[in-house]
Short mmCIF file of C-alpha atoms in Angstrom, two decimals:
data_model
loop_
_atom_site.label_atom_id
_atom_site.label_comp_id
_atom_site.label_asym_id
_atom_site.label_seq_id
_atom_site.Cartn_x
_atom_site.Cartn_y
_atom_site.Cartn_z
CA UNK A 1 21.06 -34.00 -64.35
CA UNK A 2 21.84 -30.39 -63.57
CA UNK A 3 19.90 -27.68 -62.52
CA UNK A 4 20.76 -23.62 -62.41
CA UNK A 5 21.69 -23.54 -58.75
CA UNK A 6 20.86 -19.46 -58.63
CA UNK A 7 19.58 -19.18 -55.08
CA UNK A 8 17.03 -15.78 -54.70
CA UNK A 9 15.79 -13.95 -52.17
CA UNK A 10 12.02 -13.15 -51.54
CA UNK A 11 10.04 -11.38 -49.02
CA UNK A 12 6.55 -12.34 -48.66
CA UNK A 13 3.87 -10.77 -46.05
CA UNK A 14 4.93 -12.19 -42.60
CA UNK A 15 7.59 -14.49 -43.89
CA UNK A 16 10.82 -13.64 -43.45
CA UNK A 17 14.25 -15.29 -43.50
CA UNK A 18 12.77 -17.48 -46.16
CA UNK A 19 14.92 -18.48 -49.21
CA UNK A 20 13.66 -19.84 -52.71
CA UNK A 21 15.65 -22.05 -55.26
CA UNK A 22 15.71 -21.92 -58.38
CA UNK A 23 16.07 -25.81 -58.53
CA UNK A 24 12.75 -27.55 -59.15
CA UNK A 25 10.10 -26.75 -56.24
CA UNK A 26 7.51 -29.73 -56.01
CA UNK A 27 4.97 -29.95 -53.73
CA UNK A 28 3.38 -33.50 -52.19
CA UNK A 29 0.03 -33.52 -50.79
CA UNK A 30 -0.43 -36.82 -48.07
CA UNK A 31 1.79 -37.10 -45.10
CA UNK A 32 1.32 -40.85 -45.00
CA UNK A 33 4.06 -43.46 -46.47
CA UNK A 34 3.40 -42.57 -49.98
CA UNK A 35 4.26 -38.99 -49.95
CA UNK A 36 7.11 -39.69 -47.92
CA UNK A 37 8.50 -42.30 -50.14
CA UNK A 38 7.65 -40.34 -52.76
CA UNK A 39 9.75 -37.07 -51.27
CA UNK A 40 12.85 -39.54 -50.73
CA UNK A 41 12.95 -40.00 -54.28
CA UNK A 42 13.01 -36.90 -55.55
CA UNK A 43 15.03 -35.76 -53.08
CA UNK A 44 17.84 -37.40 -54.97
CA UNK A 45 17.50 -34.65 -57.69
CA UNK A 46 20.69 -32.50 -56.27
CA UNK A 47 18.57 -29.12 -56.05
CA UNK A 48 15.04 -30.27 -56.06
CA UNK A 49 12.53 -28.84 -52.63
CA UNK A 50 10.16 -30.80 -51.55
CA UNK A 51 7.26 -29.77 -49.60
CA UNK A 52 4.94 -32.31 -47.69
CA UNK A 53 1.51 -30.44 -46.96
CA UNK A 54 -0.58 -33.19 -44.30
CA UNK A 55 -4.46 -32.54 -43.54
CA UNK A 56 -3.60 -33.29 -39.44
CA UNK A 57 -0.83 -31.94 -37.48
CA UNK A 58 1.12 -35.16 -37.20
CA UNK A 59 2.67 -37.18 -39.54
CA UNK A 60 3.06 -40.76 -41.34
CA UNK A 61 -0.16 -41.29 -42.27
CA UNK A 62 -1.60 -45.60 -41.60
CA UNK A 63 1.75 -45.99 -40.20
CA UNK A 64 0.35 -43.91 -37.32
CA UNK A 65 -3.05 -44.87 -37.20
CA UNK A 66 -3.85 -47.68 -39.08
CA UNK A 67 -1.17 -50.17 -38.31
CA UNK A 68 -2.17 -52.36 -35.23
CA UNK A 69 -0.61 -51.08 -31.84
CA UNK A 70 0.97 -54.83 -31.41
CA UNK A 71 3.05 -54.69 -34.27
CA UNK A 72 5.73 -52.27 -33.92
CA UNK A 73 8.14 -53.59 -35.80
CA UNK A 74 6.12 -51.71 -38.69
CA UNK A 75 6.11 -48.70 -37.25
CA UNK A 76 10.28 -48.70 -37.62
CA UNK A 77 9.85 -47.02 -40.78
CA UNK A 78 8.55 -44.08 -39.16
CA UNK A 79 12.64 -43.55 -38.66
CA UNK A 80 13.26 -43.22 -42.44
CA UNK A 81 10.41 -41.08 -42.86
CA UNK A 82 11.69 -38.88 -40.41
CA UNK A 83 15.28 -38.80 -42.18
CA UNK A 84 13.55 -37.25 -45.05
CA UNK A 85 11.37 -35.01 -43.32
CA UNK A 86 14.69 -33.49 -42.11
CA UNK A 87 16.66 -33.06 -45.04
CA UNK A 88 17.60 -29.20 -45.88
CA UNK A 89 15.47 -29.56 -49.39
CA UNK A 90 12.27 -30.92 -47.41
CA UNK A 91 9.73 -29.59 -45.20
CA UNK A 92 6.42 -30.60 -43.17
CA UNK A 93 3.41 -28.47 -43.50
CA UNK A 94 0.60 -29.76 -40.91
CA UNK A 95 -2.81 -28.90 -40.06
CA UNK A 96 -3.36 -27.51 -43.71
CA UNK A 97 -6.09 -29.29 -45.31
CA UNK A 98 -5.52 -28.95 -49.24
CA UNK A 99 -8.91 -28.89 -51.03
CA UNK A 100 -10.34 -26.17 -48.16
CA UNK A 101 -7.69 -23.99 -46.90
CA UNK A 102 -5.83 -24.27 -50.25
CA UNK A 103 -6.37 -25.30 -53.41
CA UNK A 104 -5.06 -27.36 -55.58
CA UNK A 105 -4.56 -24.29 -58.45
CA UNK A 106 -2.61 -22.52 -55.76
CA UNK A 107 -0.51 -25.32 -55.56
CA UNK A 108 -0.06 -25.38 -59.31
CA UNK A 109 1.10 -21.81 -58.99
CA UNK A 110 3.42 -21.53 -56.67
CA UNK A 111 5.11 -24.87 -57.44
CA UNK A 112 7.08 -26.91 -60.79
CA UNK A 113 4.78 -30.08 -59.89
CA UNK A 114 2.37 -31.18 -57.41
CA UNK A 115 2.17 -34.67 -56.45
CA UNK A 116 -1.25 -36.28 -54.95
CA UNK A 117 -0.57 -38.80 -52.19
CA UNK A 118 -3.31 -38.28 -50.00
CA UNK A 119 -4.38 -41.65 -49.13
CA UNK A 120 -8.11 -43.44 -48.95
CA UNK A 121 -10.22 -42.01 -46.12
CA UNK A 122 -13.53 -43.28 -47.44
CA UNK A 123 -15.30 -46.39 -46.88
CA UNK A 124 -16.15 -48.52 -49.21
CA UNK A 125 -20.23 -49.19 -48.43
CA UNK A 126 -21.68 -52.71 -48.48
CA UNK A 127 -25.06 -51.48 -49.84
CA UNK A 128 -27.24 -53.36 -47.34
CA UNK A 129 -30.10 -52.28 -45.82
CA UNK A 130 -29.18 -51.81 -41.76
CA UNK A 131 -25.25 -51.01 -42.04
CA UNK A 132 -26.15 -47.51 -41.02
CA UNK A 133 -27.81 -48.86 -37.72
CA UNK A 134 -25.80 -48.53 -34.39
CA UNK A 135 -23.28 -51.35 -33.66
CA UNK A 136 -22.07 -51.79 -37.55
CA UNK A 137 -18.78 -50.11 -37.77
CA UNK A 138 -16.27 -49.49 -40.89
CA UNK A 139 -12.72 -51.37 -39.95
CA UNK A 140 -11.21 -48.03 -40.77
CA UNK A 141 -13.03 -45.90 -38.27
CA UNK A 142 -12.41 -48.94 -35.52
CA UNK A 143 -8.94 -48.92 -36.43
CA UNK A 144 -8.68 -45.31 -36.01
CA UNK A 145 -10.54 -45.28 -33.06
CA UNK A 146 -8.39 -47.43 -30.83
CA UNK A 147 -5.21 -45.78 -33.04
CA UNK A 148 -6.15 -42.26 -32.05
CA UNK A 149 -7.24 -40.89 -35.36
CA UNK A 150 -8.47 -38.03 -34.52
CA UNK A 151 -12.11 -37.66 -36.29
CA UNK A 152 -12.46 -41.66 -34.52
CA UNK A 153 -11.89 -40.49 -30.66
CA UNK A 154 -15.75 -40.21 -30.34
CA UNK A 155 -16.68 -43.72 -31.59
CA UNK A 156 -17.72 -45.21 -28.07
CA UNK A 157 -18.11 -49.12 -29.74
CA UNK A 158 -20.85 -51.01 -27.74
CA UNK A 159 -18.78 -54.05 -26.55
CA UNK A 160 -21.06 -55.90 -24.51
CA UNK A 161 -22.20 -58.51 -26.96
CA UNK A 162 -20.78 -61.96 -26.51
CA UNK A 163 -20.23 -62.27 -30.37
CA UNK A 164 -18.85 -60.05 -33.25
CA UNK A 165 -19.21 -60.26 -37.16
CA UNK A 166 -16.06 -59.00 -39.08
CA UNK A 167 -16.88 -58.56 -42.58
CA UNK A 168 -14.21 -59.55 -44.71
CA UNK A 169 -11.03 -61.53 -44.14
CA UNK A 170 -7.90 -59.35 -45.64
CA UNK A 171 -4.88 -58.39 -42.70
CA UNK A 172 -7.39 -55.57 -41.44
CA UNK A 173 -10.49 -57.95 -40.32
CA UNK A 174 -7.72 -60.39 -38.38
CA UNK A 175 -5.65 -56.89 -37.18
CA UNK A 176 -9.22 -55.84 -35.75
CA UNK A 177 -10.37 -59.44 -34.53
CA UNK A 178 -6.94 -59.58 -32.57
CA UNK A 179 -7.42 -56.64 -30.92
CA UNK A 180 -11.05 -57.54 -29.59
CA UNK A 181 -9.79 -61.05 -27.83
CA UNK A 182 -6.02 -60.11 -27.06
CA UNK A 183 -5.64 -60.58 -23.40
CA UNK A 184 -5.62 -56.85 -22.29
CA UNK A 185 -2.13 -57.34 -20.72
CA UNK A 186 -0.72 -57.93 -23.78
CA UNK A 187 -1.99 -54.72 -24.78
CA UNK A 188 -1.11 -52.74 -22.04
CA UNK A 189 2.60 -52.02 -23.14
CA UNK A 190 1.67 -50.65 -26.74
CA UNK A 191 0.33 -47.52 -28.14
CA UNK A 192 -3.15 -48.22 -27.94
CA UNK A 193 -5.02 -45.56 -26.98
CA UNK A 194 -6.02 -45.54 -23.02
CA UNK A 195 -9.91 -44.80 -23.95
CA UNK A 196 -9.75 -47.79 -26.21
CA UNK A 197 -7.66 -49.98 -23.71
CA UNK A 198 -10.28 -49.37 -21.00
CA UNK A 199 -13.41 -50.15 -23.43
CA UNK A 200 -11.86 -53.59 -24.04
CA UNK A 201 -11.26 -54.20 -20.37
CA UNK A 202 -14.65 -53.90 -19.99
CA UNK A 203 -15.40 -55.65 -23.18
CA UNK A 204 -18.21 -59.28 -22.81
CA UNK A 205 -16.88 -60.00 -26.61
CA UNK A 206 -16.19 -64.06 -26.72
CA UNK A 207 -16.42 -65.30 -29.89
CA UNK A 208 -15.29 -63.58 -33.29
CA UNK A 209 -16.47 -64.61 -36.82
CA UNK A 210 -14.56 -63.45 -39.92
CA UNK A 211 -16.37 -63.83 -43.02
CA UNK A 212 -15.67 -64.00 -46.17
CA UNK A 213 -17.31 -64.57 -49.89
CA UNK A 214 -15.46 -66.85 -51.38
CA UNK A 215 -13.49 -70.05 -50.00
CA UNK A 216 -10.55 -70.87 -47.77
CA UNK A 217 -8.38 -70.81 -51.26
CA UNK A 218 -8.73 -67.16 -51.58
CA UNK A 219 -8.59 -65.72 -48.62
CA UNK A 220 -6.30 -62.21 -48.95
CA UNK A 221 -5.11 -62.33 -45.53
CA UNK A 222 -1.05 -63.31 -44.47
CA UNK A 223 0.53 -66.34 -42.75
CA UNK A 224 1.89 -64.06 -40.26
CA UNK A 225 -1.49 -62.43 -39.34
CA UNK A 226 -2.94 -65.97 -39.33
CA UNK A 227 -0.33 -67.29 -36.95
CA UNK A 228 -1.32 -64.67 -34.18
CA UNK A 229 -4.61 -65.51 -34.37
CA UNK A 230 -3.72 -69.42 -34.24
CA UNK A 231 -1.52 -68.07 -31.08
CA UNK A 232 -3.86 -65.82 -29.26
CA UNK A 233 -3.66 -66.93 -25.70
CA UNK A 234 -7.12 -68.17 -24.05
CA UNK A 235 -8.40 -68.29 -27.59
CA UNK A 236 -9.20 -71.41 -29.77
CA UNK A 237 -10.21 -71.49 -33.46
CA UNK A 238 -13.65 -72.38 -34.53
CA UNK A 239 -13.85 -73.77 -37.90
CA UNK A 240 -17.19 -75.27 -39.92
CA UNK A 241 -15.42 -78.59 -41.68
CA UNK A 242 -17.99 -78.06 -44.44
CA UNK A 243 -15.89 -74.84 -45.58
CA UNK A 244 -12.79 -76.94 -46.21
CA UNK A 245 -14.21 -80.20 -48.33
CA UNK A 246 -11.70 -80.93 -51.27
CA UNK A 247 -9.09 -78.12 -50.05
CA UNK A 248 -6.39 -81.07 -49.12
CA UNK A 249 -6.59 -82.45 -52.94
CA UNK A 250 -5.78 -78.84 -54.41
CA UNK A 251 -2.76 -78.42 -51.54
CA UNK A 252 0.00 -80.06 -54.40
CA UNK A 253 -1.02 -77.20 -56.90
CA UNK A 254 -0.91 -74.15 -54.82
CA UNK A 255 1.87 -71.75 -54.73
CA UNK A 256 4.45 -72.45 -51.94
CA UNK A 257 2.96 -68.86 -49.83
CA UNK A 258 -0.87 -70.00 -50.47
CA UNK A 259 0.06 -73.92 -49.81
CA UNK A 260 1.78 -72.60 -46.13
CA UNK A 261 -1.16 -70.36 -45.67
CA UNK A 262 -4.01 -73.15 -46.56
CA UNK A 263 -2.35 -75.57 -44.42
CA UNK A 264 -1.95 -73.40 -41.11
CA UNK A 265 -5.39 -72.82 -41.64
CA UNK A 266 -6.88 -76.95 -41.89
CA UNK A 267 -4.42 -77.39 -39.25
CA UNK A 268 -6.22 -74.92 -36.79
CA UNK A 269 -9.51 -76.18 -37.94
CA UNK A 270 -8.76 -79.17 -37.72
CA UNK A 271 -7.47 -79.11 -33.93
CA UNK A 272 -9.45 -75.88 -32.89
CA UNK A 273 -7.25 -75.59 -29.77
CA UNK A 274 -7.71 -75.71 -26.00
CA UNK A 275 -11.12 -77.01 -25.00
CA UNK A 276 -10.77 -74.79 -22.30
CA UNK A 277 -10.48 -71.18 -23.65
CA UNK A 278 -13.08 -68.70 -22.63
CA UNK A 279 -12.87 -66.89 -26.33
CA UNK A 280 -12.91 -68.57 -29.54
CA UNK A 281 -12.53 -66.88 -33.12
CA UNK A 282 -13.23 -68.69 -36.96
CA UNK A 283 -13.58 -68.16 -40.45
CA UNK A 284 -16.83 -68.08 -41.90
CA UNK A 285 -16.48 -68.85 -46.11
CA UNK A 286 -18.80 -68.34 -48.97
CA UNK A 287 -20.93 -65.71 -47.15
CA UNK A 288 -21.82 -62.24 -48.11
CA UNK A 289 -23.86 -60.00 -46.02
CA UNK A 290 -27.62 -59.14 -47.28
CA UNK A 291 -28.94 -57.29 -44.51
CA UNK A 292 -28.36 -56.08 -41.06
CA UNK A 293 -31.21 -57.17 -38.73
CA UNK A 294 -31.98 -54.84 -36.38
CA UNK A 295 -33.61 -55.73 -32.70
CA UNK A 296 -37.19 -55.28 -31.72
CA UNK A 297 -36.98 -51.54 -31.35
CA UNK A 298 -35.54 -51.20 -34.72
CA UNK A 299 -32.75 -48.99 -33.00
CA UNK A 300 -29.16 -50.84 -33.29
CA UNK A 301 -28.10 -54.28 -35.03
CA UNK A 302 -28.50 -57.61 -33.17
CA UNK A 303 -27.34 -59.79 -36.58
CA UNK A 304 -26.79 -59.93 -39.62
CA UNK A 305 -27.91 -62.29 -42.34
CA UNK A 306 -26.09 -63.98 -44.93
CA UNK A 307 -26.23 -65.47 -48.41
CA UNK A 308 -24.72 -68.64 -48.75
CA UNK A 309 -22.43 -68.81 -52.06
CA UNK A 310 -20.69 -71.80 -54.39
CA UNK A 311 -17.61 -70.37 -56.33
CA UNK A 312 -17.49 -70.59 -59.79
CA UNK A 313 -14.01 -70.63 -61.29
CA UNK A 314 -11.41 -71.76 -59.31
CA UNK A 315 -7.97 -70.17 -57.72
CA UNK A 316 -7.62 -66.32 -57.61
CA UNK A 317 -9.96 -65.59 -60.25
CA UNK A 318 -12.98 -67.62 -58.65
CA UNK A 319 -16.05 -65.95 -58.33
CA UNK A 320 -18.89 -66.05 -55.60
CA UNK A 321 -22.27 -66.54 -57.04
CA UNK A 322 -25.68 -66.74 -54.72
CA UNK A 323 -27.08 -70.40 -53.46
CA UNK A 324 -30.69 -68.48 -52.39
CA UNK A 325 -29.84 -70.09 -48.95
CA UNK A 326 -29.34 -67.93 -46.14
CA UNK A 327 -28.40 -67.71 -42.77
CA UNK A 328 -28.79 -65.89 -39.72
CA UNK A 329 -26.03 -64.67 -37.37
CA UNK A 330 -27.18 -63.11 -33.74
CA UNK A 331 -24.37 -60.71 -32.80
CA UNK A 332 -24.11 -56.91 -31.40
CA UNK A 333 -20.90 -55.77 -33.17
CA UNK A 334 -20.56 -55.82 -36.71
CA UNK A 335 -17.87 -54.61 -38.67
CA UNK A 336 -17.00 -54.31 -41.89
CA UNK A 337 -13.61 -54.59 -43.10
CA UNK A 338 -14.22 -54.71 -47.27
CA UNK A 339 -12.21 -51.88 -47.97
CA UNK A 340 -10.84 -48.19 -47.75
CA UNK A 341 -11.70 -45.53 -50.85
CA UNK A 342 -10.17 -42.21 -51.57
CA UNK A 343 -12.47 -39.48 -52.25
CA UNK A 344 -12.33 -36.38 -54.51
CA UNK A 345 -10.01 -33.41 -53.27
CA UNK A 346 -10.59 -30.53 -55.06
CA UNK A 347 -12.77 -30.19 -58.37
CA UNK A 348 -9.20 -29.09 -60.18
CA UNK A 349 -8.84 -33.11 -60.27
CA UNK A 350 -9.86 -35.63 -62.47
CA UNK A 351 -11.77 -38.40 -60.43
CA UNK A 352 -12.93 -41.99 -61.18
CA UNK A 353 -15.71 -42.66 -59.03
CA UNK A 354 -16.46 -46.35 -60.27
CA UNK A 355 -13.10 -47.10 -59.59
CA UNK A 356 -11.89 -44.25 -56.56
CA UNK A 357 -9.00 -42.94 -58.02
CA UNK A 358 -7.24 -40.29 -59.34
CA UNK A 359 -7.39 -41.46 -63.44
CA UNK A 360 -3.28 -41.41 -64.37
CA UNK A 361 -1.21 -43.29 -66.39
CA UNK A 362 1.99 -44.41 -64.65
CA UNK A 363 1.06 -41.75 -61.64
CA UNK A 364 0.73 -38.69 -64.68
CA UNK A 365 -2.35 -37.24 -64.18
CA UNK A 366 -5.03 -37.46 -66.64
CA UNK A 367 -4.98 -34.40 -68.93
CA UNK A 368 -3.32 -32.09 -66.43
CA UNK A 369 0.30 -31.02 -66.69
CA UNK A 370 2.28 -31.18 -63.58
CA UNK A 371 -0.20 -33.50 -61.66
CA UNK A 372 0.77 -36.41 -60.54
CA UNK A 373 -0.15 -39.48 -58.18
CA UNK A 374 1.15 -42.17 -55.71
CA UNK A 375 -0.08 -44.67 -53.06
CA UNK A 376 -3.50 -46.07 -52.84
CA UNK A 377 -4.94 -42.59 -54.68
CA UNK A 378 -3.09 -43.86 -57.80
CA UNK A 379 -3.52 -47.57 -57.54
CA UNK A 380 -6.40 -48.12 -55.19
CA UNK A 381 -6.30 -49.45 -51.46
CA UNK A 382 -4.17 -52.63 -52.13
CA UNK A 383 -1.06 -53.68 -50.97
CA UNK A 384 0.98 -53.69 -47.65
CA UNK A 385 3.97 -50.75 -47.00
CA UNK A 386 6.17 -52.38 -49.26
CA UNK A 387 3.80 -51.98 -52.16
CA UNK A 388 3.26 -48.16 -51.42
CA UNK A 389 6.81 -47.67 -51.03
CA UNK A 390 7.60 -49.10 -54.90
CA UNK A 391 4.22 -47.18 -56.67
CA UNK A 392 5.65 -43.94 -55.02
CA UNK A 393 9.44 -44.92 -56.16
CA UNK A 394 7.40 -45.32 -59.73
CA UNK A 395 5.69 -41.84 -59.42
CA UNK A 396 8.72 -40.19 -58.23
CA UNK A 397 10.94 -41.61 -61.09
CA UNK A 398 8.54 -40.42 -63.75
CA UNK A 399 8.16 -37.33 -62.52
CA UNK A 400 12.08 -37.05 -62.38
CA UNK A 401 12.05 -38.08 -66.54
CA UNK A 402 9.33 -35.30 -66.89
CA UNK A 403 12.31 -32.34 -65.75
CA UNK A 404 14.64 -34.53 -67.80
CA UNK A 405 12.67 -34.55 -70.87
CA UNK A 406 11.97 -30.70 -70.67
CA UNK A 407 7.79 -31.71 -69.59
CA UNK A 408 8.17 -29.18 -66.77
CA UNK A 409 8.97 -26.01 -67.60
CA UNK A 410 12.02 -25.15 -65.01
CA UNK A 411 12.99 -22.12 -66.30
CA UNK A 412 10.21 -20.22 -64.05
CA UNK A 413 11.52 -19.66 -60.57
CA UNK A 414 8.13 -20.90 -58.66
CA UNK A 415 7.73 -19.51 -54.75
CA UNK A 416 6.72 -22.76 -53.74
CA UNK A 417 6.23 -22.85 -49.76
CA UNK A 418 7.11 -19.24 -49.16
CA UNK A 419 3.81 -17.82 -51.44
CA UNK A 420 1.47 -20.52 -49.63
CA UNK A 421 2.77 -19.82 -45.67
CA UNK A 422 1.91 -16.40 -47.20
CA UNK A 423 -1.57 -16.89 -48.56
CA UNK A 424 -2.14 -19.90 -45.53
CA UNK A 425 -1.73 -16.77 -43.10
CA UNK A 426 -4.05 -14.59 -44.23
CA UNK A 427 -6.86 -17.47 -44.21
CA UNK A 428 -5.64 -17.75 -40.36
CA UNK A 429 -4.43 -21.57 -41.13
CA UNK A 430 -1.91 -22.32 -38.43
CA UNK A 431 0.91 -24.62 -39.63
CA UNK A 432 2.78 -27.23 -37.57
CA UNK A 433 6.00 -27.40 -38.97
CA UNK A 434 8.32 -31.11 -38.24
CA UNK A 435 9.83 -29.40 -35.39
CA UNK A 436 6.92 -28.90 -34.08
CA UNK A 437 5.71 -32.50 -34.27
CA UNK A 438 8.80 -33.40 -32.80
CA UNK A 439 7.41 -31.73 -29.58
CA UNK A 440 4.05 -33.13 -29.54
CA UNK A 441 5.64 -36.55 -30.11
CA UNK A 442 7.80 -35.75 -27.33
CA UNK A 443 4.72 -34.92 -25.06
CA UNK A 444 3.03 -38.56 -26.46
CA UNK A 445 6.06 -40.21 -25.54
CA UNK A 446 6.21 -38.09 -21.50
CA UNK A 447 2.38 -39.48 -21.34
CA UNK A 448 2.86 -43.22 -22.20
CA UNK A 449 6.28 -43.06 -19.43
CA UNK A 450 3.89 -42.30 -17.04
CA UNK A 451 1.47 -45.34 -18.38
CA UNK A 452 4.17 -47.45 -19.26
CA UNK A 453 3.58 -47.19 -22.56
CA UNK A 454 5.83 -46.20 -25.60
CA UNK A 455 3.28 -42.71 -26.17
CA UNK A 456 -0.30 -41.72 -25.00
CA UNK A 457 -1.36 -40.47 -28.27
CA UNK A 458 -3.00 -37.10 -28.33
CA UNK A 459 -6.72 -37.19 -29.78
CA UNK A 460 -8.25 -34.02 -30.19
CA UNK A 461 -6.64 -31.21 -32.78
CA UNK A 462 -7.27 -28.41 -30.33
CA UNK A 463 -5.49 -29.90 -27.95
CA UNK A 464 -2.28 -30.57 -29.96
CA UNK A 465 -2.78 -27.32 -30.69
CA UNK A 466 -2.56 -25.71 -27.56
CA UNK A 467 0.15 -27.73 -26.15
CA UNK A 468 2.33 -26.77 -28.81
CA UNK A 469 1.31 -23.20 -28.11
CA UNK A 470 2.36 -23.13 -24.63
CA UNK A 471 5.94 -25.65 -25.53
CA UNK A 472 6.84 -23.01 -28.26
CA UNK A 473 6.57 -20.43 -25.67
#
């Protein structure tokens, strides 16, 4: 496909030496992995700009701060991402939070297409009475927290109860149950923030249960995730035999993944591990929380009770349906790891709040031209990197057919980032530009030398803020 390559100038209030094409200008809204996968698509389109506008000043999204500070072989990707974020047709916009310091009909204006890629910062809420009470934490906040998410740094987690609840039992719950009984010199040499380091030096946490509604046979989390657990040092694996009657006859019918999966797990409840470990860790199946139960003074959980389920149905599609049983758990840390949910934006865009998207068909917008969607805003929170990186490769081809098909009307020469610097610098919205990450990541990575670290994350806004000021002096 061919575009008119007619390059114009324009001068905007206080933005100079900017050029605009008169190639298709779209606009992506989400720093994370789907707007960035989403920008290396289109990015193929010979004159096509892309501009990547990201609520914080830093890039990449869960790369950053929700994958676990022991695994960075997943944080590699950050190098790609940074490939595009380079490219002559692309550019960063930071510290601009679309929605409040510019709106999505501003965004229609001054670019061909805007694509929504803006993640899932909610929680999903468990709807007990108690969750609100101190000591219950979302997985996403506790993530961010020892991540260095920003709106986290304050979280302060109580860790001086011997046993924590984890709520779920999807790659999150075991991320988050690793990272309370990891030995903290294992931890030591990653990018874990220092605060959170020194809160689990000091943490009295022994014993981790991971709980889950349904049975052993549907469990959502990954061999590989499993196997750390099984390998955690000082840590053996504490199993009720109960949970795992007539799993060995279904073995023969299970998919080879599930039947691998299934049979680490037997394995490690069958043989727990060394008598002698100080901290122990186990699934707990066919429980759902009912209600956290709070101590005497009524002022922060000390356990949570549970109803006991039977499954109806069988394989993936089995269901969890109430016994009337319950049970009592005494612990001081509960957290729940059922879920992230993306929230509304902006009232320009249609939102299904049963289901917490944005309602598209094939990452088109409902019933508004030029809108589009990828990532877990299109499809739900679901899926590892891989699965973003396809649903973005999906938005970004059909938004590609769109120009093809004559569905965008090209033949307007849009300002695109030149008429928002514009209108973000009258509202007194200071931008951090991909250079300019590239000197607070530079700063991270001085701080975590000194800590012998790979980066000391910075926390606080402000303060990236001000550092770049006095670097770009």
């Amino acid at each position: 496909m061919s575009y008119n390559k007619k390059h114009v100038s324009v001068t905007l209030p206080g933005v100079r030496g900017l050029s605009s094409s008169s190639g298709p200008r779209v606009c992506i809204v989400g720093g994370g992995p789907a707007g960035f996968y989403t920008a290396q698509q289109l990015l193929k389109v010979g004159d096509a700009a892309v501009d990547v506008y990201e609520r914080l000043p830093v890039p990449f999204g869960l790369v950053r701060f929700g994958v676990a500070p022991d695994h960075p072989e997943v944080k590699n990707v950050i190098n790609t991402f940074t490939q595009t974020a380079q490219h002559e047709r692309c550019s960063f916009h930071g510290n601009v939070n679309v929605g409040k310091d510019v709106t999505i009909d501003e965004l229609r204006q001054a670019y061909h297409a805007v694509v929504l890629s803006y993640g899932a910062e909610g929680n999903r809420s468990m709807g007990i009475s108690g969750e609100d009470l101190p000591g219950v934490f979302s997985a996403k906040d506790f993530v961010g927290w020892y991540n260095g998410l920003p709106s986290n740094k304050e979280l302060r987690p109580d860790l001086s109860c011997e046993t924590a609840v984890i709520l779920g039992q999807g790659n999150v719950a075991l991320d988050v149950a690793r990272i309370l009984l990891a030995p903290v010199e294992m931890l030591k040499e990653t990018d874990i923030t220092q605060n959170a380091l020194e809160a689990l030096a000091g943490s009295k946490v022994r014993r981790v249960l991971i709980v889950g509604r349904r049975g052993p046979l549907q469990i959502a989390c990954t061999i590989k995730e499993l196997r750390e657990m099984v390998n955690l040092p000082n840590t053996r694996a504490d199993m009720l035999p109960a949970d795992f009657e007539g799993i060995a006859e279904a073995l023969k019918d299970l998919p080879r993944p599930r039947k691998r999966l299934t049979e680490l797990m037997m394995k490690a409840a069958k043989e727990g591990g060394d008598d002698k470990a100080e901290k122990c860790w186990g699934f707990r199946f066919f429980r759902s929380p009912v209600e956290v139960i709070a101590g005497a003074d009524g002022k922060r959980a000390t356990g949570i009770r549970l109803a006991l389920n039977k499954l109806e149905g069988s394989g993936e599609s089995a269901r969890a349906e109430v016994t009337g049983q319950l049970e009592d758990v005494d612990c001081g840390l509960i957290i729940s790891s059922i879920g992230y949910k993306s929230i509304p934006i902006d009232p320009a865009v249609p939102f299904d709040p049963r289901r917490a998207i944005v309602p598209n068909e094939m990452g088109r917008v409902q019933d508004t031209a030029g809108l589009y969607c990828s990532g877990w805003v299109k499809r739900g929170p679901t899926g590892v990197i891989a699965t973003t990186m396809n649903d973005s490769f999906d938005t970004a081809r059909v938004l590609i057919q769109d120009m093809e098909a004559g569905k965008l009307d090209l033949s307007v020469n849009k300002p695109g980032a030149q008429a928002i610097t514009a209108l973000l610098q009258t509202r007194g919205v200071r931008t951090v530009l991909f250079s300019h990450w590239e000197k607070i990541n530079a700063e991270e990575e001085k701080r975590g030398k000194f800590l012998g670290k790979p980066r000391e994350k910075l926390l606080d806004v402000d303060e990236m803020l001000k550092i770049l000021g006095r670097l770009l002096i």
